PDB file of C-alpha atoms and ligand atoms in Angstrom:
ATOM      1  CA  MET A   1     154.389 127.894 167.101  1.00 65.00           C
ATOM      2  CA  SER A   2     156.427 129.548 169.880  1.00 75.00           C
ATOM      3  CA  ASP A   3     155.478 129.742 173.303  1.00 75.00           C
ATOM      4  CA  LEU A   4     153.656 132.848 173.284  1.00 72.00           C
ATOM      5  CA  ASP A   5     151.627 131.960 169.873  1.00 78.00           C
ATOM      6  CA  GLU A   6     150.565 129.156 171.633  1.00 78.00           C
ATOM      7  CA  ALA A   7     149.402 131.130 174.723  1.00 76.00           C
ATOM      8  CA  TYR A   8     147.662 134.262 172.233  1.00 77.00           C
ATOM      9  CA  ALA A   9     145.875 131.052 170.457  1.00 79.00           C
ATOM     10  CA  LEU A  10     143.818 129.724 173.518  1.00 70.00           C
ATOM     11  CA  LYS A  11     140.261 129.779 173.920  1.00 78.00           C
ATOM     12  CA  GLY A  12     139.374 130.147 177.119  1.00 75.00           C
ATOM     13  CA  PRO A  13     139.594 128.571 180.541  1.00 79.00           C
ATOM     14  CA  GLU A  14     139.686 124.808 179.352  1.00 83.00           C
ATOM     15  CA  ASP A  15     142.512 125.394 177.057  1.00 81.00           C
ATOM     16  CA  CYS A  16     144.506 127.754 179.169  1.00 83.00           C
ATOM     17  CA  ALA A  17     143.947 124.942 182.129  1.00 84.00           C
ATOM     18  CA  ARG A  18     145.828 122.344 179.704  1.00 85.00           C
ATOM     19  CA  LEU A  19     148.755 124.571 178.488  1.00 88.00           C
ATOM     20  CA  TYR A  20     148.939 126.269 181.935  1.00 90.00           C
ATOM     21  CA  ALA A  21     149.860 122.002 183.187  1.00 90.00           C
ATOM     22  CA  ASP A  22     152.314 121.509 180.481  1.00 90.00           C
ATOM     23  CA  TRP A  23     153.899 124.768 181.043  1.00 91.00           C
ATOM     24  CA  ALA A  24     154.157 125.005 185.029  1.00 95.00           C
ATOM     25  CA  ALA A  25     157.473 123.227 185.475  1.00 95.00           C
ATOM     26  CA  SER A  26     159.306 125.307 182.862  1.00 95.00           C
ATOM     27  CA  TYR A  27     157.719 128.640 183.229  1.00 95.00           C
ATOM     28  CA  ASP A  28     160.442 130.437 185.193  1.00 96.00           C
ATOM     29  CA  SER A  29     163.364 129.020 184.139  1.00 96.00           C
ATOM     30  CA  GLU A  30     162.353 128.997 180.460  1.00 94.00           C
ATOM     31  CA  PHE A  31     159.602 131.042 179.396  1.00 93.00           C
ATOM     32  CA  ALA A  32     160.592 133.902 181.837  1.00 96.00           C
ATOM     33  CA  VAL A  33     164.287 133.827 180.967  1.00 96.00           C
ATOM     34  CA  ASN A  34     164.062 133.302 177.127  1.00 95.00           C
ATOM     35  CA  ASN A  35     161.504 135.910 176.750  1.00 95.00           C
ATOM     36  CA  ASP A  36     162.752 138.950 179.513  1.00 97.00           C
ATOM     37  CA  TYR A  37     159.715 138.886 180.484  1.00 97.00           C
ATOM     38  CA  LEU A  38     159.667 142.238 182.537  1.00 98.00           C
ATOM     39  CA  LEU A  39     155.207 142.682 183.301  1.00 98.00           C
ATOM     40  CA  PRO A  40     155.022 141.330 187.135  1.00 98.00           C
ATOM     41  CA  ALA A  41     157.702 143.486 187.748  1.00 98.00           C
ATOM     42  CA  HIS A  42     156.171 146.118 186.414  1.00 98.00           C
ATOM     43  CA  VAL A  43     152.718 145.897 187.956  1.00 98.00           C
ATOM     44  CA  ALA A  44     153.938 145.465 191.359  1.00 98.00           C
ATOM     45  CA  ALA A  45     155.929 148.914 190.742  1.00 98.00           C
ATOM     46  CA  ALA A  46     152.844 150.245 189.617  1.00 98.00           C
ATOM     47  CA  PHE A  47     150.784 148.734 192.800  1.00 98.00           C
ATOM     48  CA  ARG A  48     153.800 150.180 195.080  1.00 98.00           C
ATOM     49  CA  THR A  49     153.987 153.662 193.444  1.00 97.00           C
ATOM     50  CA  HIS A  50     149.918 154.135 193.916  1.00 98.00           C
ATOM     51  CA  GLY A  51     150.392 153.151 197.190  1.00 97.00           C
ATOM     52  CA  GLY A  52     149.024 149.963 197.172  1.00 98.00           C
ATOM     53  CA  SER A  53     149.130 147.571 200.483  1.00 96.00           C
ATOM     54  CA  GLY A  54     147.396 144.265 201.779  1.00 96.00           C
ATOM     55  CA  PRO A  55     146.131 141.742 202.076  1.00 98.00           C
ATOM     56  CA  VAL A  56     146.681 141.421 198.038  1.00 98.00           C
ATOM     57  CA  LEU A  57     144.876 138.775 196.033  1.00 98.00           C
ATOM     58  CA  ASP A  58     147.516 137.842 192.885  1.00 98.00           C
ATOM     59  CA  VAL A  59     144.934 137.205 189.920  1.00 98.00           C
ATOM     60  CA  GLY A  60     146.678 134.501 187.832  1.00 98.00           C
ATOM     61  CA  ALA A  61     149.454 134.472 189.930  1.00 98.00           C
ATOM     62  CA  GLY A  62     150.659 131.506 187.766  1.00 98.00           C
ATOM     63  CA  THR A  63     154.240 130.553 189.494  1.00 98.00           C
ATOM     64  CA  GLY A  64     154.442 133.950 191.572  1.00 98.00           C
ATOM     65  CA  LEU A  65     156.730 136.180 190.058  1.00 98.00           C
ATOM     66  CA  LEU A  66     154.289 138.891 190.373  1.00 98.00           C
ATOM     67  CA  ALA A  67     154.734 138.377 194.456  1.00 98.00           C
ATOM     68  CA  GLN A  68     157.952 137.723 194.453  1.00 98.00           C
ATOM     69  CA  ASN A  69     158.440 141.072 192.918  1.00 98.00           C
ATOM     70  CA  LEU A  70     156.097 142.754 195.372  1.00 98.00           C
ATOM     71  CA  ARG A  71     158.196 141.303 198.162  1.00 97.00           C
ATOM     72  CA  ALA A  72     161.373 142.563 196.608  1.00 97.00           C
ATOM     73  CA  LEU A  73     159.894 146.194 196.837  1.00 97.00           C
ATOM     74  CA  GLY A  74     159.405 145.589 200.450  1.00 95.00           C
ATOM     75  CA  ASN A  75     155.749 144.368 200.243  1.00 93.00           C
ATOM     76  CA  ALA A  76     155.578 142.665 203.791  1.00 92.00           C
ATOM     77  CA  ASP A  77     151.564 142.418 203.544  1.00 97.00           C
ATOM     78  CA  PRO A  78     149.634 139.046 202.887  1.00 98.00           C
ATOM     79  CA  VAL A  79     149.539 138.060 199.916  1.00 98.00           C
ATOM     80  CA  ASP A  80     147.084 135.411 198.295  1.00 98.00           C
ATOM     81  CA  ALA A  81     147.500 133.592 195.016  1.00 98.00           C
ATOM     82  CA  LEU A  82     144.237 132.958 192.633  1.00 98.00           C
ATOM     83  CA  ASP A  83     145.022 130.866 189.625  1.00 97.00           C
ATOM     84  CA  LEU A  84     142.983 128.497 187.328  1.00 96.00           C
ATOM     85  CA  SER A  85     145.906 126.014 187.176  1.00 96.00           C
ATOM     86  CA  PRO A  86     146.857 123.724 190.268  1.00 97.00           C
ATOM     87  CA  GLN A  87     149.967 122.836 188.443  1.00 97.00           C
ATOM     88  CA  MET A  88     150.965 126.660 188.411  1.00 97.00           C
ATOM     89  CA  LEU A  89     149.985 127.536 191.991  1.00 98.00           C
ATOM     90  CA  GLU A  90     151.879 123.867 193.258  1.00 98.00           C
ATOM     91  CA  ARG A  91     155.096 125.957 191.390  1.00 97.00           C
ATOM     92  CA  ALA A  92     153.945 129.092 193.102  1.00 98.00           C
ATOM     93  CA  SER A  93     153.568 127.610 196.963  1.00 98.00           C
ATOM     94  CA  GLN A  94     157.209 125.738 196.459  1.00 97.00           C
ATOM     95  CA  LYS A  95     158.076 129.738 196.883  1.00 97.00           C
ATOM     96  CA  GLY A  96     156.737 130.663 200.307  1.00 97.00           C
ATOM     97  CA  ILE A  97     155.459 134.132 199.601  1.00 97.00           C
ATOM     98  CA  TYR A  98     151.706 133.085 199.884  1.00 98.00           C
ATOM     99  CA  ASP A  99     149.260 132.559 202.211  1.00 97.00           C
ATOM    100  CA  HIS A 100     146.357 131.591 200.910  1.00 98.00           C
ATOM    101  CA  LEU A 101     146.495 129.150 197.476  1.00 98.00           C
ATOM    102  CA  ILE A 102     142.830 129.561 195.546  1.00 98.00           C
ATOM    103  CA  ALA A 103     142.277 127.173 192.512  1.00 97.00           C
ATOM    104  CA  ALA A 104     139.543 128.936 190.909  1.00 97.00           C
ATOM    105  CA  ASP A 105     138.321 130.066 187.714  1.00 96.00           C
ATOM    106  CA  ILE A 106     137.834 134.375 187.671  1.00 97.00           C
ATOM    107  CA  THR A 107     135.212 133.967 184.602  1.00 96.00           C
ATOM    108  CA  GLN A 108     132.715 132.329 187.144  1.00 96.00           C
ATOM    109  CA  PRO A 109     131.639 134.157 190.659  1.00 96.00           C
ATOM    110  CA  LEU A 110     134.429 133.349 193.273  1.00 97.00           C
ATOM    111  CA  SER A 111     134.296 132.246 196.980  1.00 97.00           C
ATOM    112  CA  LEU A 112     137.476 134.029 198.638  1.00 98.00           C
ATOM    113  CA  PRO A 113     138.814 134.030 202.047  1.00 96.00           C
ATOM    114  CA  ARG A 114     138.664 137.498 202.882  1.00 97.00           C
ATOM    115  CA  LEU A 115     138.313 141.270 201.483  1.00 98.00           C
ATOM    116  CA  TYR A 116     141.169 142.465 199.788  1.00 98.00           C
ATOM    117  CA  ALA A 117     142.996 145.920 200.240  1.00 98.00           C
ATOM    118  CA  GLY A 118     145.342 145.188 196.836  1.00 98.00           C
ATOM    119  CA  ILE A 119     143.570 143.235 193.991  1.00 98.00           C
ATOM    120  CA  VAL A 120     147.288 142.841 191.576  1.00 98.00           C
ATOM    121  CA  SER A 121     147.330 140.883 187.836  1.00 98.00           C
ATOM    122  CA  SER A 122     149.815 140.496 185.259  1.00 98.00           C
ATOM    123  CA  GLY A 123     149.785 138.560 181.942  1.00 97.00           C
ATOM    124  CA  THR A 124     145.932 136.757 182.890  1.00 96.00           C
ATOM    125  CA  PHE A 125     143.958 139.675 180.840  1.00 97.00           C
ATOM    126  CA  THR A 126     145.502 138.599 177.433  1.00 92.00           C
ATOM    127  CA  HIS A 127     144.786 137.051 174.199  1.00 88.00           C
ATOM    128  CA  GLY A 128     142.839 133.857 174.550  1.00 81.00           C
ATOM    129  CA  HIS A 129     142.502 134.172 178.660  1.00 82.00           C
ATOM    130  CA  VAL A 130     140.140 136.880 180.043  1.00 92.00           C
ATOM    131  CA  GLY A 131     137.724 139.276 179.143  1.00 95.00           C
ATOM    132  CA  PRO A 132     136.484 142.642 180.965  1.00 97.00           C
ATOM    133  CA  ASP A 133     133.886 140.668 182.470  1.00 96.00           C
ATOM    134  CA  ALA A 134     135.500 138.840 184.946  1.00 97.00           C
ATOM    135  CA  LEU A 135     136.416 142.367 187.101  1.00 97.00           C
ATOM    136  CA  SER A 136     133.106 142.382 188.267  1.00 97.00           C
ATOM    137  CA  ASN A 137     133.669 138.969 189.780  1.00 97.00           C
ATOM    138  CA  LEU A 138     137.112 140.225 191.312  1.00 98.00           C
ATOM    139  CA  GLU A 139     135.241 143.272 192.603  1.00 97.00           C
ATOM    140  CA  GLN A 140     132.947 141.326 194.976  1.00 97.00           C
ATOM    141  CA  HIS A 141     136.051 140.703 197.284  1.00 98.00           C
ATOM    142  CA  ALA A 142     137.638 144.454 197.097  1.00 98.00           C
ATOM    143  CA  ALA A 143     137.740 146.063 200.189  1.00 98.00           C
ATOM    144  CA  PRO A 144     136.339 149.973 200.277  1.00 98.00           C
ATOM    145  CA  HIS A 145     138.944 151.975 198.739  1.00 97.00           C
ATOM    146  CA  ALA A 146     140.864 148.544 197.696  1.00 98.00           C
ATOM    147  CA  LEU A 147     143.632 149.797 194.933  1.00 98.00           C
ATOM    148  CA  PHE A 148     143.193 147.521 191.728  1.00 98.00           C
ATOM    149  CA  ALA A 149     146.895 147.167 189.389  1.00 98.00           C
ATOM    150  CA  VAL A 150     145.667 144.768 186.286  1.00 98.00           C
ATOM    151  CA  SER A 151     147.555 144.701 183.095  1.00 98.00           C
ATOM    152  CA  ILE A 152     145.900 144.260 179.858  1.00 98.00           C
ATOM    153  CA  ASN A 153     147.485 143.235 177.047  1.00 97.00           C
ATOM    154  CA  ALA A 154     147.592 146.298 174.237  1.00 97.00           C
ATOM    155  CA  GLY A 155     146.501 144.248 171.378  1.00 95.00           C
ATOM    156  CA  VAL A 156     143.505 143.066 173.218  1.00 95.00           C
ATOM    157  CA  PHE A 157     142.512 146.650 175.075  1.00 97.00           C
ATOM    158  CA  ARG A 158     140.010 147.317 172.079  1.00 96.00           C
ATOM    159  CA  SER A 159     139.214 144.243 170.751  1.00 95.00           C
ATOM    160  CA  MET A 160     137.838 142.196 174.099  1.00 96.00           C
ATOM    161  CA  GLY A 161     136.206 145.652 175.238  1.00 97.00           C
ATOM    162  CA  PHE A 162     138.748 146.577 178.404  1.00 98.00           C
ATOM    163  CA  ASP A 163     138.128 150.476 177.199  1.00 97.00           C
ATOM    164  CA  ASP A 164     134.220 150.734 177.620  1.00 97.00           C
ATOM    165  CA  ALA A 165     134.715 148.378 180.712  1.00 97.00           C
ATOM    166  CA  LEU A 166     137.485 151.055 182.670  1.00 97.00           C
ATOM    167  CA  ASP A 167     135.454 153.762 180.880  1.00 96.00           C
ATOM    168  CA  ARG A 168     132.412 152.575 183.154  1.00 95.00           C
ATOM    169  CA  ARG A 169     134.372 152.616 186.586  1.00 93.00           C
ATOM    170  CA  GLY A 170     135.836 156.067 185.851  1.00 90.00           C
ATOM    171  CA  ASN A 171     138.863 157.591 187.610  1.00 93.00           C
ATOM    172  CA  VAL A 172     141.400 154.375 185.676  1.00 97.00           C
ATOM    173  CA  THR A 173     145.153 155.269 185.466  1.00 98.00           C
ATOM    174  CA  LEU A 174     146.518 153.813 182.899  1.00 98.00           C
ATOM    175  CA  LEU A 175     150.232 153.133 182.424  1.00 98.00           C
ATOM    176  CA  GLU A 176     151.733 151.611 178.967  1.00 98.00           C
ATOM    177  CA  VAL A 177     154.828 149.182 179.500  1.00 98.00           C
ATOM    178  CA  PRO A 178     156.758 146.593 177.500  1.00 98.00           C
ATOM    179  CA  ILE A 179     155.662 143.309 178.594  1.00 98.00           C
ATOM    180  CA  TYR A 180     159.506 141.675 177.625  1.00 97.00           C
ATOM    181  CA  GLY A 181     162.909 143.021 177.676  1.00 96.00           C
ATOM    182  CA  PRO A 182     165.732 143.439 175.263  1.00 94.00           C
ATOM    183  CA  ALA A 183     166.932 140.360 175.911  1.00 93.00           C
ATOM    184  CA  THR A 184     164.150 138.429 174.780  1.00 93.00           C
ATOM    185  CA  ARG A 185     164.756 135.375 172.083  1.00 91.00           C
ATOM    186  CA  ASP A 186     161.702 135.664 170.212  1.00 89.00           C
ATOM    187  CA  PRO A 187     161.950 139.088 167.980  1.00 91.00           C
ATOM    188  CA  ALA A 188     158.097 138.227 166.902  1.00 88.00           C
ATOM    189  CA  HIS A 189     157.336 139.657 170.573  1.00 90.00           C
ATOM    190  CA  ALA A 190     159.652 142.064 171.336  1.00 93.00           C
ATOM    191  CA  ASP A 191     157.386 144.833 171.066  1.00 94.00           C
ATOM    192  CA  ASP A 192     154.203 143.503 172.317  1.00 95.00           C
ATOM    193  CA  ARG A 193     152.893 146.449 175.285  1.00 98.00           C
ATOM    194  CA  ALA A 194     150.544 146.033 178.063  1.00 98.00           C
ATOM    195  CA  LEU A 195     148.220 149.025 179.941  1.00 98.00           C
ATOM    196  CA  ILE A 196     148.663 148.208 183.660  1.00 98.00           C
ATOM    197  CA  ALA A 197     145.072 150.138 184.770  1.00 98.00           C
ATOM    198  CA  LEU A 198     145.189 151.254 188.053  1.00 98.00           C
ATOM    199  CA  TRP A 199     142.200 152.409 190.124  1.00 98.00           C
ATOM    200  CA  ARG A 200     140.541 152.763 193.348  1.00 98.00           C
ATOM    201  CA  HIS A 201     137.137 150.375 194.413  1.00 97.00           C
ATOM    202  CA  PRO A 202     134.158 152.547 195.403  1.00 95.00           C
ATOM    203  CA  GLY A 203     134.280 153.143 199.443  1.00 83.00           C
TER     204      GLY A 203
HETATM  205  C1  SAM B 301     150.441 134.716 181.765  1.00 94.78           C
HETATM  206  S1  SAM B 301     150.518 133.348 182.852  1.00 94.78           S
HETATM  207  C2  SAM B 301     150.823 135.202 184.138  1.00 94.78           C
HETATM  208  C3  SAM B 301     151.045 134.028 185.468  1.00 94.78           C
HETATM  209  C4  SAM B 301     151.537 135.588 186.311  1.00 94.78           C
HETATM  210  N1  SAM B 301     150.798 136.237 186.710  1.00 94.78           N
HETATM  211  C5  SAM B 301     152.880 135.509 185.639  1.00 94.78           C
HETATM  212  O1  SAM B 301     152.545 137.159 185.448  1.00 94.78           O
HETATM  213  O2  SAM B 301     153.726 135.337 185.036  1.00 94.78           O
HETATM  214  C6  SAM B 301     148.824 133.881 182.781  1.00 94.78           C
HETATM  215  C7  SAM B 301     148.033 132.744 184.182  1.00 94.78           C
HETATM  216  O3  SAM B 301     146.660 133.321 184.221  1.00 94.78           O
HETATM  217  C8  SAM B 301     145.596 131.763 184.531  1.00 94.78           C
HETATM  218  N2  SAM B 301     144.458 131.868 183.924  1.00 94.78           N
HETATM  219  C9  SAM B 301     144.040 132.127 182.974  1.00 94.78           C
HETATM  220  N3  SAM B 301     142.676 131.905 182.740  1.00 94.78           N
HETATM  221  C10 SAM B 301     142.470 131.940 183.952  1.00 94.78           C
HETATM  222  C11 SAM B 301     140.990 132.138 184.853  1.00 94.78           C
HETATM  223  N4  SAM B 301     139.986 131.992 183.899  1.00 94.78           N
HETATM  224  N5  SAM B 301     140.865 132.169 185.716  1.00 94.78           N
HETATM  225  C12 SAM B 301     142.217 132.324 186.952  1.00 94.78           C
HETATM  226  N6  SAM B 301     143.425 132.233 186.123  1.00 94.78           N
HETATM  227  C13 SAM B 301     143.374 132.058 184.783  1.00 94.78           C
HETATM  228  C14 SAM B 301     146.729 130.847 183.911  1.00 94.78           C
HETATM  229  O4  SAM B 301     146.246 129.063 184.773  1.00 94.78           O
HETATM  230  C15 SAM B 301     148.194 131.179 184.107  1.00 94.78           C
HETATM  231  O5  SAM B 301     148.739 130.851 185.651  1.00 94.78           O
END
């Protein structure tokens, strides 16, 4: 089974915590490289293009690829990392790009250090990971008019109910992007796509 097939076959937070504990050390050097992983760059660009600002919460931050892309695009605002996996957060912390590192499960009510003007996420709303109910837990911590930029794997957009959940929020922009680039070594997933959902929290 490929790395990706293993990740897509997960069944919720306990499975995720186990897999990412094992994956953390090689995630950047193997998974991201071998799959020509583009999604964090697409989410960072969408957030910046739509006027996103901080403080930012990076949801399912993993090893910090999304925040690295935000920094590369000139974002100097504070960014906090939230992830279920302490091992992934440990990798992220080594990059020195986050203010707070928060180990938490977004399918549960959250206790966070501040309100956020930006909430971003790349690769967390996907097969076997997190469904749309978690969005309400995040919205509890959004400042008035906060910009959300959240990727959703196109393969679960309808089946997990993201379409209805986003319809209820109204005024959501959807950008379709490739998750992996032309250099991916996993042809079975070369055409996988994500929708980046962008919306403003009410004032
Ligand atoms: C595919 S990785 C994406 C990491 C990073 N955002 C990126 O694009 O490289 C998915 C991340 O979501 C985290 N995750 C999965 N379920 C979660 C949950 N219920 N709460 C918080 N984080 C979760 C995993 O630990 C993992 O780091």
